[in-house]
Amino acid sequence: MNTSATGINHSTLQAQVQDWEDTEVAAFLAKQKEKKDQFFTYGGLPLKRTYTAADLPDGAPDEIGLPGRYPFTRGPYPTMYRSRTWTMRQIAGFGTGEDTNRRFKYLIAQGQTGLSTDFDMPTLMGYDSDHAMSEGEVGREGVAIDTLADMAALLDGIDLENISVSLTINPSAWILLAMYVELAQQRGYDLHKLSGTIQADILKEYMAQKEYIFPIAPSVRIVRDCITFCAEHMRRYNPINVSGYHISEAGSSPLHEIAFTMCNLITYVEEVTKTGMPVDAFAPRLAFFFVSQTDFFEEIAKFRAARRVYAKIMRERFGAQNPESMRLRFHCQTAAATLTKPQYKINIVRTAVQALAAVLGGAQSLHTNGMDEAFSIPTEEAMKISLRTQQILAEEAHVTEVVDPVGGSYYVEHLTNEYERRIFQIIDEVDQHGGTIKLIEEGWFQRHIADFSYEQALKKQSGEKPVIGVNLFHEPDEKQDLETHPHDPTAEQRQIERLRRVRRERDSTLVNVLLNELVAVAKDDTQNIMPVTIRLVRAGASMGDIVERLKTVWGTYREVPVF
């Protein structure tokens, strides 16, 4: 018998809904039409007028489950925020290591519980601060890090065993990790007690963000080496944040954000298991990074579906047996792409709604954007308001006192099921057409992102997608009373002076010997690149030294344009 999760016969319930449509709804619509003929989520999923138990399939209670139990739909842990609030991890990064260190300490004093670091474009792309390509960009969009001395300045006075540090960087991530490891060893820390993450998800760069250096194969090898190194030497550290955030910010749909992220995950897990490392030896420390977008309930369902999909991938595809290997843990950031310059103070409200969706979706850590972030690096006041937004959710709103309070909502569960079904459809399509790397090279992912982005741009332009202050309730005579974060013009020279001092004081012969060893390791795919990189940064090698030498082995990547 086809019976709903509540024990009501589906056909009986469907008949009741149809009677309601034919009577109450029809009579009301005769007096007052609905605003549109058809409603959709932001991601394009069609929406019914209402949802009932008949919209949940057979076996729904097993799929919904309980928090902390497979398939983890309702959360990775049984008590969630009743035991521990999510990590409040406001991102910071500008100028030199000392400049950002002062912002870190300000945020810690305001109650922040984890550090998250933005790096400038030269650091992201592996250029030293005195390289010609770095001119005018040093410390402008993030902190500049060239050598171990910069990392020491960045984390000066911060107890790395008691606060987690996230390093938001990708093509040169392993070098930053090497600096972090060497700094911790010099301070006498136990590497197994360190917590935090490097982002390191290079595949989404080729799909979306376009910050890459080397071709795909050696770049994925570096990710593999970071994962295996941390599994052996840093038990609490996340060696990767597989990131849907940047896929979304490049313009993708929420569905593609999760599905493409899972395709990248599968590639990384396959690469690590090829080394002979069992999946349960490294999977417990894999982590994710998602965005919380504009459609409140869709975002909650998206996060719940992501957990369920991940659990099934790890158990059914890779044979994981340890429940820790199946628990998806994710950092979340509110959607920077939704922030507006017009009426910028209402960005506080946007961010609060997005943050609440992240919390109800079960995030493990959260960054809330600053109200002035559409203009520049956020000011201290904007960051404090963003942090207070999280603290109000945690301390005043009582949303943390029940685990997965939206669980069992007919609408949310229907969306969760629909997301899971569509995510697996996309993964199957990628598998059938040759896998993630092949489809990146063919521009398949890039086209999907570009198409959705273009559709949304047209909807904003026409007003079909309302944006308050931009195409709805616009104030043409608005005056901006805004004081933005100032760029310190002395930062570049201060940074270059330290870099040159390190070069003068280091043993250049030792650095050259180690760079030659780096080349030998790069040519031997069976070796791990992390140990020699740690020795290099210890000897005073700069990021540019390491990257430029590896370019002679691997070359650089040039994308085939997508039309």
Coordinates of C-alpha atoms in Angstrom, one line a residue:
M1 CA 0.0 0.0 0.0
N2 CA 1.4 3.4 -0.9
T3 CA 1.5 5.2 2.4
S4 CA 3.1 8.5 3.4
A5 CA 5.6 9.1 6.1
T6 CA 2.7 10.0 8.4
G7 CA 0.9 6.7 7.8
I8 CA -1.8 8.4 5.6
N9 CA -2.6 6.7 2.3
H10 CA -1.1 8.7 -0.6
S11 CA -4.1 8.3 -2.8
T12 CA -6.4 9.5 -0.1
L13 CA -4.3 12.5 0.7
Q14 CA -3.9 13.4 -3.0
A15 CA -7.7 13.3 -3.4
Q16 CA -8.0 15.7 -0.4
V17 CA -5.5 18.1 -2.0
Q18 CA -7.4 17.9 -5.3
D19 CA -10.7 18.7 -3.6
W20 CA -9.0 21.6 -1.9
E21 CA -7.7 22.9 -5.2
D22 CA -11.2 22.5 -6.8
T23 CA -13.1 24.3 -4.0
E24 CA -11.3 26.7 -1.7
V25 CA -8.4 27.5 -4.0
A26 CA -10.5 27.9 -7.1
A27 CA -13.0 30.2 -5.2
F28 CA -10.1 32.3 -3.9
L29 CA -8.4 32.6 -7.2
A30 CA -11.6 33.9 -8.8
K31 CA -11.4 36.9 -6.4
Q32 CA -7.6 37.3 -6.3
K33 CA -5.1 36.0 -8.8
E34 CA -1.7 34.8 -7.8
K35 CA 1.3 37.0 -8.7
K36 CA 2.6 34.6 -11.3
D37 CA 1.4 31.6 -13.4
Q38 CA 4.3 29.5 -12.2
F39 CA 6.7 29.8 -9.3
F40 CA 10.3 28.5 -9.2
T41 CA 13.1 28.5 -6.7
Y42 CA 16.1 30.7 -7.4
G43 CA 17.8 27.6 -8.9
G44 CA 14.9 27.0 -11.2
L45 CA 13.1 24.1 -9.5
P46 CA 9.3 24.4 -10.1
L47 CA 7.2 24.9 -7.0
K48 CA 3.8 23.7 -6.1
R49 CA 1.3 25.8 -4.1
T50 CA 1.8 23.7 -1.0
Y51 CA 3.3 20.4 0.0
T52 CA 1.9 17.5 2.0
A53 CA 3.0 14.1 3.2
A54 CA 2.0 12.8 -0.3
D55 CA 5.1 14.7 -1.7
L56 CA 7.4 12.5 0.4
P57 CA 8.3 9.1 -1.2
D58 CA 8.1 5.7 0.4
G59 CA 11.0 5.2 2.8
A60 CA 11.2 8.9 3.6
P61 CA 11.7 8.4 7.3
D62 CA 14.8 6.3 6.6
E63 CA 16.2 8.9 4.3
I64 CA 15.5 11.8 6.7
G65 CA 16.9 9.7 9.6
L66 CA 18.3 11.1 12.8
P67 CA 21.1 13.7 13.4
G68 CA 24.5 12.1 13.5
R69 CA 23.3 8.9 11.7
Y70 CA 23.8 7.8 8.2
P71 CA 22.9 9.3 5.7
F72 CA 23.3 12.4 7.9
T73 CA 20.5 14.4 6.3
R74 CA 19.7 16.1 9.6
G75 CA 23.3 17.0 10.6
P76 CA 26.7 15.3 10.9
Y77 CA 26.5 15.2 14.7
P78 CA 23.7 14.0 17.1
T79 CA 23.6 17.1 19.3
M80 CA 24.8 19.8 16.8
Y81 CA 24.7 23.3 18.3
R82 CA 23.3 22.1 21.7
S83 CA 26.9 20.9 22.4
R84 CA 29.0 23.3 20.3
T85 CA 28.1 26.4 18.4
W86 CA 29.4 26.7 14.8
T87 CA 32.9 28.3 14.5
M88 CA 32.5 32.0 13.8
R89 CA 35.2 32.6 11.3
Q90 CA 35.2 36.1 9.8
I91 CA 37.7 36.4 7.0
A92 CA 40.4 39.0 7.0
G93 CA 43.5 39.8 4.9
F94 CA 45.2 43.0 3.7
G95 CA 48.5 44.7 3.6
T96 CA 51.4 42.8 5.3
G97 CA 51.3 40.0 7.9
E98 CA 51.5 42.6 10.7
D99 CA 48.5 44.5 9.3
T100 CA 46.3 41.5 9.1
N101 CA 47.5 40.2 12.5
R102 CA 46.1 43.3 14.1
R103 CA 42.7 42.7 12.4
F104 CA 42.8 39.0 13.6
K105 CA 43.4 40.1 17.2
Y106 CA 40.6 42.7 17.0
L107 CA 38.1 40.0 15.8
I108 CA 39.3 37.6 18.5
A109 CA 38.6 40.3 21.1
Q110 CA 35.1 40.7 19.7
G111 CA 34.4 37.0 20.2
Q112 CA 35.4 35.4 16.9
T113 CA 36.3 31.7 17.4
G114 CA 38.3 30.9 14.3
L115 CA 40.6 32.7 11.8
S116 CA 40.1 32.8 8.1
T117 CA 42.7 34.4 5.8
D118 CA 42.4 36.2 2.5
F119 CA 45.6 36.5 0.4
D120 CA 46.5 39.1 -2.2
M121 CA 46.5 38.2 -5.9
P122 CA 50.3 37.8 -6.2
T123 CA 50.3 35.3 -3.3
L124 CA 47.4 33.4 -4.9
M125 CA 49.2 33.2 -8.2
G126 CA 52.6 32.4 -6.8
Y127 CA 54.4 35.6 -7.6
D128 CA 56.7 37.3 -5.1
S129 CA 55.8 40.8 -4.1
D130 CA 58.7 42.4 -6.1
H131 CA 57.7 40.6 -9.4
A132 CA 56.7 42.8 -12.2
M133 CA 53.3 41.2 -12.3
S134 CA 52.7 42.1 -8.6
E135 CA 53.1 45.9 -9.0
G136 CA 50.1 47.7 -7.5
E137 CA 48.5 44.5 -6.2
V138 CA 50.6 43.8 -3.1
G139 CA 48.4 43.6 0.0
R140 CA 45.5 45.2 -1.9
E141 CA 42.9 42.4 -1.9
G142 CA 44.4 40.3 0.8
V143 CA 47.5 39.8 2.8
A144 CA 50.9 39.4 1.1
I145 CA 52.8 36.3 2.0
D146 CA 56.2 35.7 0.3
T147 CA 58.3 33.8 2.9
L148 CA 58.1 32.1 6.3
A149 CA 58.8 35.5 7.9
D150 CA 55.5 36.8 6.6
M151 CA 53.6 33.8 8.0
A152 CA 55.3 34.4 11.4
A153 CA 54.1 38.0 11.3
L154 CA 50.6 37.0 10.3
L155 CA 50.2 34.6 13.2
D156 CA 52.3 36.4 15.8
G157 CA 50.9 35.9 19.3
I158 CA 48.2 33.5 18.2
D159 CA 48.0 30.1 19.9
L160 CA 47.7 27.7 17.0
E161 CA 46.7 24.7 19.2
N162 CA 43.7 26.6 20.5
I163 CA 42.3 28.5 17.5
S164 CA 41.8 27.0 14.0
V165 CA 43.3 28.8 11.0
S166 CA 41.8 28.7 7.6
L167 CA 44.0 29.7 4.6
T168 CA 41.8 30.6 1.6
I169 CA 44.2 29.8 -1.2
N170 CA 44.4 27.3 -4.0
P171 CA 47.2 27.0 -6.7
S172 CA 49.9 27.8 -4.2
A173 CA 48.1 26.4 -1.1
W174 CA 50.7 23.7 -0.4
I175 CA 53.4 26.3 0.1
L176 CA 51.3 28.2 2.6
L177 CA 50.6 24.9 4.4
A178 CA 54.4 24.2 4.5
M179 CA 55.0 27.6 6.1
Y180 CA 52.2 27.0 8.6
V181 CA 53.7 23.6 9.5
E182 CA 57.2 24.9 9.8
L183 CA 56.1 27.8 12.0
A184 CA 54.2 25.5 14.2
Q185 CA 57.2 23.2 14.6
Q186 CA 59.5 26.2 15.4
R187 CA 57.1 27.2 18.1
G188 CA 57.1 23.6 19.5
Y189 CA 53.4 22.8 18.7
D190 CA 52.2 19.2 18.3
L191 CA 51.1 19.0 14.6
H192 CA 48.4 16.5 15.6
K193 CA 46.8 19.2 17.8
L194 CA 46.5 21.8 15.0
S195 CA 43.1 22.5 13.5
G196 CA 42.1 24.5 10.5
T197 CA 42.2 24.1 6.7
I198 CA 43.8 25.1 3.5
Q199 CA 41.3 25.5 0.7
A200 CA 43.5 23.8 -2.0
D201 CA 40.5 22.9 -4.2
I202 CA 42.2 23.4 -7.6
L203 CA 39.6 21.8 -9.9
K204 CA 37.0 24.5 -9.1
E205 CA 39.6 27.0 -10.2
Y206 CA 39.6 25.6 -13.8
M207 CA 35.8 25.5 -13.7
A208 CA 35.0 28.8 -12.1
Q209 CA 37.4 31.2 -10.4
K210 CA 40.4 30.9 -12.9
E211 CA 43.2 31.2 -10.4
Y212 CA 45.5 28.5 -11.5
I213 CA 49.2 28.1 -12.4
F214 CA 50.1 24.6 -13.5
P215 CA 48.3 22.2 -15.8
I216 CA 45.5 20.1 -14.3
A217 CA 47.4 16.8 -13.7
P218 CA 50.3 18.2 -11.6
S219 CA 47.9 20.5 -9.8
V220 CA 45.7 17.5 -8.7
R221 CA 48.9 15.7 -7.7
I222 CA 49.7 18.5 -5.3
V223 CA 46.2 18.2 -3.7
R224 CA 46.7 14.5 -3.4
D225 CA 50.1 15.1 -1.6
C226 CA 48.5 17.6 0.8
I227 CA 45.8 15.1 1.7
T228 CA 48.2 12.2 2.3
F229 CA 50.7 14.4 4.2
C230 CA 48.0 15.7 6.6
A231 CA 46.5 12.2 7.1
E232 CA 49.8 11.0 8.4
H233 CA 51.1 14.1 10.2
M234 CA 48.1 16.3 11.1
R235 CA 45.2 14.2 12.3
R236 CA 42.9 17.2 13.1
Y237 CA 43.7 19.3 10.1
N238 CA 41.5 19.6 7.0
P239 CA 43.9 19.4 4.0
I240 CA 41.2 20.6 1.6
N241 CA 37.9 22.6 1.5
V242 CA 36.2 21.2 -1.6
S243 CA 34.5 24.5 -2.6
G244 CA 31.2 25.1 -4.2
Y245 CA 31.3 28.7 -3.0
H246 CA 33.4 30.0 -5.9
I247 CA 31.4 27.9 -8.4
S248 CA 28.3 29.8 -7.2
E249 CA 30.0 33.2 -7.2
A250 CA 31.0 32.6 -10.8
G251 CA 27.3 32.4 -11.6
S252 CA 26.2 28.8 -11.3
S253 CA 22.9 27.5 -10.0
P254 CA 22.7 26.2 -6.5
L255 CA 22.2 22.7 -8.0
H256 CA 25.4 22.9 -10.0
E257 CA 27.3 24.3 -7.0
I258 CA 26.7 21.1 -5.1
A259 CA 26.8 18.7 -8.1
F260 CA 30.1 20.1 -9.5
T261 CA 31.6 20.1 -6.1
M262 CA 30.8 16.4 -5.7
C263 CA 32.4 15.7 -9.1
N264 CA 35.6 17.3 -7.8
L265 CA 35.5 15.4 -4.6
I266 CA 35.2 12.1 -6.5
T267 CA 38.3 13.0 -8.5
Y268 CA 40.4 13.8 -5.4
V269 CA 39.3 10.7 -3.6
E270 CA 40.2 8.6 -6.6
E271 CA 43.6 10.2 -6.8
V272 CA 44.4 9.6 -3.1
T273 CA 43.2 6.0 -3.1
K274 CA 45.5 5.3 -6.1
T275 CA 48.4 5.8 -3.7
G276 CA 47.2 2.8 -1.7
M277 CA 45.9 4.9 1.2
P278 CA 42.6 3.4 2.5
V279 CA 39.7 5.8 2.2
D280 CA 39.0 5.7 6.0
A281 CA 42.6 6.9 6.6
F282 CA 42.0 10.3 5.1
A283 CA 38.2 10.9 4.4
P284 CA 37.4 12.0 8.0
R285 CA 39.3 15.2 7.5
L286 CA 37.9 16.1 4.1
A287 CA 35.9 19.4 4.4
F288 CA 33.7 21.5 2.2
F289 CA 32.9 25.2 1.6
F290 CA 29.5 26.3 0.4
V291 CA 27.7 29.6 -0.1
S292 CA 24.4 30.5 1.4
Q293 CA 22.5 32.2 -1.4
T294 CA 19.2 34.1 -1.6
D295 CA 16.5 31.4 -1.6
F296 CA 16.1 30.6 2.1
F297 CA 14.4 27.2 2.0
E298 CA 16.3 26.1 -1.1
E299 CA 19.6 26.7 0.6
I300 CA 18.6 24.7 3.7
A301 CA 17.5 21.8 1.5
K302 CA 20.7 22.1 -0.6
F303 CA 22.9 21.7 2.5
R304 CA 20.8 18.7 3.7
A305 CA 21.0 17.0 0.3
A306 CA 24.7 17.6 0.1
R307 CA 25.3 15.7 3.3
R308 CA 23.2 12.8 2.1
V309 CA 24.8 12.6 -1.3
Y310 CA 28.3 12.7 0.2
A311 CA 27.5 9.9 2.7
K312 CA 26.2 7.7 -0.1
I313 CA 29.2 8.5 -2.4
M314 CA 31.7 7.6 0.4
R315 CA 30.0 4.4 1.4
E316 CA 28.6 3.1 -1.8
R317 CA 31.3 4.3 -4.3
F318 CA 34.4 4.2 -2.2
G319 CA 33.6 1.6 0.4
A320 CA 34.1 3.7 3.5
Q321 CA 33.2 2.0 6.7
N322 CA 34.0 4.6 9.3
P323 CA 31.0 6.9 9.9
E324 CA 33.5 9.8 10.2
S325 CA 34.3 9.2 6.6
M326 CA 30.7 9.8 5.6
R327 CA 30.0 12.9 7.6
L328 CA 30.1 16.0 5.4
R329 CA 31.3 19.0 7.4
F330 CA 31.2 22.4 5.8
H331 CA 32.2 26.0 6.2
C332 CA 29.7 28.5 4.8
Q333 CA 29.9 32.1 3.7
T334 CA 27.0 34.4 2.9
A335 CA 26.8 35.4 -0.7
A336 CA 29.1 38.2 -1.6
A337 CA 27.6 38.4 -5.1
T338 CA 24.2 39.5 -3.6
L339 CA 25.7 42.5 -1.9
T340 CA 24.8 45.9 -3.4
K341 CA 26.3 49.3 -3.4
P342 CA 23.0 51.1 -3.5
Q343 CA 21.4 51.2 -0.1
Y344 CA 24.4 49.2 1.2
K345 CA 23.2 49.1 4.8
I346 CA 20.4 46.7 3.8
N347 CA 23.2 44.2 3.1
I348 CA 23.0 43.5 6.8
V349 CA 19.5 42.1 6.4
R350 CA 20.5 40.0 3.4
T351 CA 23.4 38.6 5.3
A352 CA 21.3 37.8 8.3
V353 CA 18.8 35.8 6.3
Q354 CA 21.6 33.9 4.5
A355 CA 23.3 33.2 7.8
L356 CA 20.1 31.8 9.3
A357 CA 19.7 29.5 6.3
A358 CA 23.3 28.3 6.8
V359 CA 22.6 27.6 10.5
L360 CA 19.3 25.8 9.9
G361 CA 21.2 23.9 7.2
G362 CA 23.7 22.7 9.7
A363 CA 27.0 24.6 9.0
Q364 CA 30.1 23.8 11.1
S365 CA 31.6 27.3 10.6
L366 CA 30.3 30.5 9.1
H367 CA 31.6 33.8 7.7
T368 CA 29.1 36.6 7.4
N369 CA 29.9 39.3 4.9
G370 CA 30.4 43.0 5.8
M371 CA 27.7 45.5 4.7
D372 CA 30.3 47.5 2.8
E373 CA 32.0 44.6 1.1
A374 CA 30.6 45.6 -2.3
F375 CA 33.0 48.6 -2.2
S376 CA 36.2 47.2 -0.7
I377 CA 37.7 45.2 2.1
P378 CA 35.2 45.6 5.0
T379 CA 35.9 48.1 7.8
E380 CA 36.2 47.0 11.4
E381 CA 32.7 48.3 12.1
A382 CA 31.2 46.3 9.3
M383 CA 33.1 43.2 10.5
K384 CA 31.9 43.7 14.0
I385 CA 28.2 44.0 12.8
S386 CA 28.7 40.8 10.8
L387 CA 30.1 39.0 13.8
R388 CA 27.3 40.3 16.0
T389 CA 24.8 38.9 13.5
Q390 CA 26.2 35.4 14.1
Q391 CA 26.2 36.0 17.8
I392 CA 22.5 37.0 17.8
L393 CA 21.6 33.8 16.0
A394 CA 23.7 31.8 18.4
E395 CA 22.7 33.5 21.7
E396 CA 19.3 35.2 21.2
A397 CA 17.3 33.5 18.5
H398 CA 16.9 30.0 20.1
V399 CA 17.5 28.4 16.7
T400 CA 20.3 26.3 18.2
E401 CA 18.3 24.5 20.8
V402 CA 16.7 21.9 18.5
V403 CA 18.7 19.8 16.0
D404 CA 17.4 20.3 12.5
P405 CA 14.2 22.2 13.4
V406 CA 13.0 22.2 9.8
G407 CA 13.3 18.5 9.5
G408 CA 10.0 16.9 8.5
S409 CA 8.8 20.0 6.7
Y410 CA 7.0 18.7 3.6
Y411 CA 8.5 21.5 1.5
V412 CA 12.0 21.2 2.8
E413 CA 12.1 17.4 2.6
H414 CA 10.7 17.5 -1.0
L415 CA 13.4 20.0 -2.0
T416 CA 16.0 17.9 -0.3
N417 CA 14.9 14.8 -2.2
E418 CA 14.7 16.6 -5.5
Y419 CA 18.2 18.1 -5.0
E420 CA 19.6 14.6 -4.2
R421 CA 18.0 13.1 -7.3
R422 CA 19.3 15.9 -9.6
I423 CA 22.8 15.9 -8.1
F424 CA 23.2 12.2 -8.8
Q425 CA 21.9 12.7 -12.3
I426 CA 24.7 15.2 -13.0
I427 CA 27.3 13.0 -11.4
D428 CA 26.1 10.1 -13.6
E429 CA 26.3 12.3 -16.7
V430 CA 29.9 13.3 -15.9
D431 CA 30.9 9.7 -15.3
Q432 CA 29.3 8.7 -18.6
H433 CA 31.2 11.4 -20.6
G434 CA 34.7 10.7 -19.3
G435 CA 34.9 12.2 -15.9
T436 CA 35.6 15.6 -14.3
I437 CA 39.0 16.4 -15.8
K438 CA 38.0 15.5 -19.3
L439 CA 34.9 17.7 -19.1
I440 CA 36.8 20.6 -17.6
E441 CA 39.2 20.5 -20.6
E442 CA 36.2 20.4 -22.9
G443 CA 34.5 23.4 -21.2
W444 CA 31.4 21.5 -20.1
F445 CA 31.3 22.8 -16.6
Q446 CA 32.2 26.3 -17.7
R447 CA 29.3 26.4 -20.2
H448 CA 26.7 25.4 -17.6
I449 CA 28.0 28.1 -15.2
A450 CA 28.0 30.7 -17.9
D451 CA 24.5 29.9 -19.1
F452 CA 22.9 30.2 -15.7
S453 CA 24.8 33.4 -15.0
Y454 CA 23.6 34.9 -18.2
E455 CA 20.0 33.9 -17.5
Q456 CA 20.1 35.6 -14.1
A457 CA 21.7 38.7 -15.5
L458 CA 18.8 39.0 -18.0
K459 CA 16.2 38.5 -15.2
K460 CA 17.8 41.2 -13.0
Q461 CA 17.9 43.6 -16.0
S462 CA 14.2 42.9 -16.8
G463 CA 13.1 43.1 -13.1
E464 CA 11.9 39.5 -13.1
K465 CA 14.5 38.9 -10.4
P466 CA 14.0 41.7 -7.9
V467 CA 17.0 43.2 -6.2
I468 CA 16.0 45.8 -3.6
G469 CA 17.7 49.1 -4.1
V470 CA 18.8 48.2 -7.7
N471 CA 15.8 47.3 -9.8
L472 CA 13.1 47.6 -7.1
F473 CA 12.7 50.5 -4.6
H474 CA 15.6 52.3 -6.2
E475 CA 16.6 55.7 -4.8
P476 CA 18.2 57.6 -7.7
D477 CA 19.2 60.5 -5.4
E478 CA 20.8 58.3 -2.7
K479 CA 23.8 59.9 -1.0
Q480 CA 26.4 57.5 0.2
D481 CA 27.7 58.3 3.7
L482 CA 30.4 55.6 3.5
E483 CA 33.9 55.4 4.9
T484 CA 35.7 52.5 3.2
H485 CA 38.7 50.6 4.4
P486 CA 41.8 52.6 3.3
H487 CA 44.5 51.0 1.3
D488 CA 47.9 51.7 2.9
P489 CA 50.3 52.7 0.1
T490 CA 53.3 51.9 2.2
A491 CA 52.3 48.2 2.4
E492 CA 53.9 47.2 -0.9
Q493 CA 57.3 48.7 0.0
R494 CA 57.3 47.3 3.5
Q495 CA 56.5 43.9 2.1
I496 CA 59.3 44.1 -0.5
E497 CA 61.8 45.2 2.0
R498 CA 61.2 42.2 4.2
L499 CA 61.4 39.8 1.2
R500 CA 64.7 41.3 0.2
R501 CA 66.1 41.1 3.7
V502 CA 65.2 37.4 3.8
R503 CA 67.0 36.8 0.5
R504 CA 70.1 38.6 1.8
E505 CA 70.3 36.6 5.1
R506 CA 69.5 33.1 3.8
D507 CA 71.9 30.4 2.7
S508 CA 71.4 30.8 -1.1
T509 CA 73.5 27.6 -1.8
L510 CA 71.2 25.5 0.4
V511 CA 68.1 27.0 -1.2
N512 CA 69.5 26.1 -4.7
V513 CA 70.2 22.6 -3.6
L514 CA 66.7 22.2 -2.3
L515 CA 65.2 23.7 -5.4
N516 CA 67.0 21.0 -7.4
E517 CA 65.6 18.4 -5.1
L518 CA 62.2 19.9 -5.6
V519 CA 62.5 19.4 -9.4
A520 CA 63.5 15.8 -8.9
V521 CA 60.4 15.2 -6.6
A522 CA 58.2 17.0 -9.1
K523 CA 59.3 14.6 -11.8
D524 CA 58.7 11.5 -9.7
D525 CA 54.9 11.2 -9.3
T526 CA 55.3 8.6 -6.5
Q527 CA 56.9 11.1 -4.1
N528 CA 55.2 13.6 -1.9
I529 CA 56.0 17.2 -2.5
M530 CA 55.3 18.5 1.0
P531 CA 58.5 17.4 2.8
V532 CA 60.9 19.2 0.4
T533 CA 58.6 22.2 0.4
I534 CA 58.8 22.4 4.2
R535 CA 62.6 22.3 4.0
L536 CA 62.6 25.0 1.4
V537 CA 60.5 27.5 3.4
R538 CA 62.6 26.7 6.4
A539 CA 65.7 27.7 4.4
G540 CA 64.1 31.0 3.4
A541 CA 62.9 30.1 -0.1
S542 CA 60.1 32.4 -1.3
M543 CA 56.9 31.4 -2.9
G544 CA 58.1 32.8 -6.2
D545 CA 61.3 30.7 -5.9
I546 CA 59.3 27.5 -5.6
V547 CA 56.6 28.3 -8.2
E548 CA 59.0 29.6 -10.9
R549 CA 61.2 26.5 -10.6
L550 CA 58.2 24.2 -10.9
K551 CA 57.1 26.0 -14.0
T552 CA 60.3 24.7 -15.7
V553 CA 59.0 21.2 -15.0
W554 CA 55.3 21.4 -15.4
G555 CA 54.7 24.5 -17.5
T556 CA 51.6 26.6 -17.1
Y557 CA 47.9 26.2 -17.9
R558 CA 46.0 28.0 -20.7
E559 CA 42.3 27.6 -20.8
V560 CA 40.5 26.9 -24.1
P561 CA 37.9 29.7 -24.4
V562 CA 34.2 28.7 -24.0
F563 CA 31.6 30.3 -26.2

